[in-house]
XYZ file of C-alpha atoms in Angstrom:
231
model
C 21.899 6.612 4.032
C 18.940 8.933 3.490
C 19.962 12.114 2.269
C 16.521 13.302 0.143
C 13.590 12.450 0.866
C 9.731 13.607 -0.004
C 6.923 15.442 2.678
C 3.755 16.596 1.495
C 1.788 16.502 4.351
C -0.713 17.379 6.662
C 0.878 18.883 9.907
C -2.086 19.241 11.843
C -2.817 15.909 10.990
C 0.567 14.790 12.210
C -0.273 16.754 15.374
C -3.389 15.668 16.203
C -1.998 11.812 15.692
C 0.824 12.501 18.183
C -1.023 14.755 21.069
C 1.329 17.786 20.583
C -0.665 20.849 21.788
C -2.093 23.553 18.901
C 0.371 25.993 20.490
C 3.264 23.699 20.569
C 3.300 23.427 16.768
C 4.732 25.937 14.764
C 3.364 26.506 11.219
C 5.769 29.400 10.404
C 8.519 27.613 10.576
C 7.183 24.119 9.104
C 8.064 23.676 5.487
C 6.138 23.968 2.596
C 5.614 20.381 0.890
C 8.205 19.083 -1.411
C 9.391 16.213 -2.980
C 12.982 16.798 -2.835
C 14.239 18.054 0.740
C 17.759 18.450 0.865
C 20.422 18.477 3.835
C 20.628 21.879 5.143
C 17.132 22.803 3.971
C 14.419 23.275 6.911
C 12.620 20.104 7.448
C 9.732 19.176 10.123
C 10.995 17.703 13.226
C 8.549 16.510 16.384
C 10.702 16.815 19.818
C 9.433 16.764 23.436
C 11.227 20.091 25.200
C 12.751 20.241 28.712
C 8.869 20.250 30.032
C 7.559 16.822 28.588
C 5.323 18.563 25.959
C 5.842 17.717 22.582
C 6.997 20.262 19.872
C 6.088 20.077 16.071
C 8.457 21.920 14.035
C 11.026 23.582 11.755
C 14.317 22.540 12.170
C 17.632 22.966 10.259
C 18.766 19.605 8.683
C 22.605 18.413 8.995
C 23.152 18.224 13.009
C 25.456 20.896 14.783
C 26.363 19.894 18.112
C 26.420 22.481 20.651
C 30.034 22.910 21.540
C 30.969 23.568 17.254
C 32.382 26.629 16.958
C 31.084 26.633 13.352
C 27.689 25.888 11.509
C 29.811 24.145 8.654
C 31.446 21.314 9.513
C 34.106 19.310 8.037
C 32.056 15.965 7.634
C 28.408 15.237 6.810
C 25.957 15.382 9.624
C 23.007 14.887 7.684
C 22.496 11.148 8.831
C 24.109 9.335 11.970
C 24.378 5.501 12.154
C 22.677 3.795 15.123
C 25.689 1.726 15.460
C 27.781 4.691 16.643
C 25.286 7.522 17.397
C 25.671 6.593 21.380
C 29.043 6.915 21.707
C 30.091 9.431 18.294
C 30.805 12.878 20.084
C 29.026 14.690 17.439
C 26.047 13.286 18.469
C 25.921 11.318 21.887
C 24.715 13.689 24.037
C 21.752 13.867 21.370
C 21.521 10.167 21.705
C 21.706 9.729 25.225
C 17.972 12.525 25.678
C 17.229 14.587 22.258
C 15.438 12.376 19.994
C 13.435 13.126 17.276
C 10.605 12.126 14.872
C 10.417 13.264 11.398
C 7.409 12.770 9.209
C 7.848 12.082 5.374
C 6.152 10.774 2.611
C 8.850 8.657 1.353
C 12.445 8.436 1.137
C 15.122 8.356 -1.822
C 17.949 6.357 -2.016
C 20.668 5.936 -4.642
C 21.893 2.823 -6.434
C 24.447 4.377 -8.040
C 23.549 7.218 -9.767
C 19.907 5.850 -10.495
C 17.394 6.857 -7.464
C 14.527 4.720 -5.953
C 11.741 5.854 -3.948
C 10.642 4.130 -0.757
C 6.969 4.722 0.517
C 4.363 2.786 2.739
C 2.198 0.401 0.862
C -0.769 2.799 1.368
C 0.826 6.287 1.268
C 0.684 6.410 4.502
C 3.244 8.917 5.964
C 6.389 7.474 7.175
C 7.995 8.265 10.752
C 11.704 8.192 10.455
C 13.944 8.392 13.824
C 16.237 11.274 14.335
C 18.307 13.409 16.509
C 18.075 16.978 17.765
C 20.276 19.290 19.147
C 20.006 23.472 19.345
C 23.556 25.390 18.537
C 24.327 29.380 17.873
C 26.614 31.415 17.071
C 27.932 34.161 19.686
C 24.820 35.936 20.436
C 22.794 34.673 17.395
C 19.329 33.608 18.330
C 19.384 29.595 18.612
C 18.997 27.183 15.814
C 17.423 23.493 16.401
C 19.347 21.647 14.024
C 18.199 17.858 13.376
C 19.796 14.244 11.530
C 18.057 10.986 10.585
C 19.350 7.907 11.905
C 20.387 5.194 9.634
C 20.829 1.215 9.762
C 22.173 -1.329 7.844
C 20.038 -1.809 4.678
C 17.486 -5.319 4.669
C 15.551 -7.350 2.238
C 14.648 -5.410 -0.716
C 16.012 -1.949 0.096
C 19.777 -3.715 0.617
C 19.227 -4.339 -3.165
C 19.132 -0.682 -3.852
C 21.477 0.332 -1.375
C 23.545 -0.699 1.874
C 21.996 1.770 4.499
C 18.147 2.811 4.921
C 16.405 5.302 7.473
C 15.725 3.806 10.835
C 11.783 3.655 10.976
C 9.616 4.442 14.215
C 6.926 2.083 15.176
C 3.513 3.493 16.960
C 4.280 0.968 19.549
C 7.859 2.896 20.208
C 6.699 6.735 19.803
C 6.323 7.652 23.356
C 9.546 6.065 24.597
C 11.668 7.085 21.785
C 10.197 10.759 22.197
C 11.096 10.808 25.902
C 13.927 12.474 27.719
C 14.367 11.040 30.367
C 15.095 7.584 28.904
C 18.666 7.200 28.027
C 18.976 6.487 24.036
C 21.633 3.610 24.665
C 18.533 1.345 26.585
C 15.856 2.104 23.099
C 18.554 1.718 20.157
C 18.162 -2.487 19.959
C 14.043 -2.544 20.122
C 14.166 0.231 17.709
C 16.221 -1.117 15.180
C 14.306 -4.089 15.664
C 10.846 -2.636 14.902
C 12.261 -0.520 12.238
C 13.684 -3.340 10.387
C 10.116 -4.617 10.045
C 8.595 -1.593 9.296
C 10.891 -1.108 6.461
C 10.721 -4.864 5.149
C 6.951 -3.698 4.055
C 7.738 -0.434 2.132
C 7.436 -0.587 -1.399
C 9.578 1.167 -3.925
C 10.793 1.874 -7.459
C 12.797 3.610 -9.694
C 12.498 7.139 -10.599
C 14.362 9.743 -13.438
C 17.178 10.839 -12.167
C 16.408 14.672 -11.139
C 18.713 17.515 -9.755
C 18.829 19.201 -6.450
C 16.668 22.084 -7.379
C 13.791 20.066 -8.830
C 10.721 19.285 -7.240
C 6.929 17.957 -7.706
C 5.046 14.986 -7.717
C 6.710 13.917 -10.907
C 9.222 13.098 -8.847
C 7.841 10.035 -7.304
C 6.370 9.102 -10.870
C 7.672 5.157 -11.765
C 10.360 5.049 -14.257
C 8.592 3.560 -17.358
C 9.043 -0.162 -17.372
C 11.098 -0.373 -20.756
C 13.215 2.504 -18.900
C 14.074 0.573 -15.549
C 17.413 -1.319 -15.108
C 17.567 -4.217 -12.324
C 19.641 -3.628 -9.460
C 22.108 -6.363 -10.180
């Protein structure tokens, strides 16, 4: 599962790497770096719209699928697995043509109640796969709400815990990006680069922290005396 994860970043960096268009990204509603994003808190999302142009911005995170009558829903939307995302009716149709990039630093995840932090070797920003999907209420302006997919956990993040973000590879940007490529067709050669992405992150142990703090310090290495082996 990935439900906190770390993005201080350089959008028009992430831009420029990914063609979107200076107009096409949207600094007001892009989030201000922080190492502790939460679900439901605005995170940056890159989407190509209706016209084939690619989008780079805000977007609410925990999924609401169009036809909800509410924005709170009675189960987590935060993350969708790949195994079910295709065929789940929370979040086929978003599946099937509304797929989604979003750029982190690094991800948490939780063995227990001790967290671990997951990062390229170089610091290099991480691309995780996601879903969109816009919803409102009545007459309420719309809201593009986004969720990260998740797979079953490999290698060394399995020994922290059972699920990890699915990963993006350059090589599967443009077709995991595009619309008019049915999600079913991509979900096997994504997993597939994914899973080797994410066999070369490294990671390690971090203080425990709560949901309002944030920093650098977050990321900071548990002192070695301090650390506790997985099993």
């Amino acid at each position: 599962m990935c439900r906190c994860f770390a993005a201080d970043l350089d959008w028009d960096a992430i831009a420029n790497q990914f063609d979107v268009d200076e107009d096409n990204t949207d600094p007001v509603t892009l989030p201000q770096p922080s190492y502790n994003f939460q679900p439901k808190q605005t995170i940056g999302v890159m989407a190509q719209g209706r016209d084939g142009r690619r989008h780079l911005t805000g977007a609410y995170w925990s999924l609401i699928p169009p036809w909800s009558d509410s924005k709170d829903l009675s189960y987590p939307t935060y993350n969708a697995r790949i195994e079910s995302a295709c065929t789940k009716p929370t979040f086929a149709d978003a599946a099937q043509s509304m797929r989604a990039i979003i750029p982190v630093s690094g991800y948490y995840e939780f063995h227990g109640h001790r967290p671990y932090y997951f990062h390229s070797p170089n610091d290099a920003p991480l691309f995780l796969a996601g879903l969109f999907s816009w919803w409102r209420a009545g007459r309420s302006p719309w809201l593009l709400t986004a969720t990260i997919l998740t797979c079953q956990a490999v290698d060394g993040p399995a020994t922290v815990h059972n699920r990890m973000p699915l990963l993006v590879s350059h090589g599967m940007t443009d077709v995991w990006l595009d619309r008019s490529v049915d999600g079913a067709t991509l979900i096997a050669d994504a997993h597939n680069d994914g899973v080797k992405l994410s066999r070369q992150l490294d990671f390690h142990e971090v203080a425990s922290f709560g949901p309002t703090d944030d920093g650098r310090t977050l990321i900071r290495p548990l002192p070695r005396l301090q650390q506790v082996l997985p099993f």
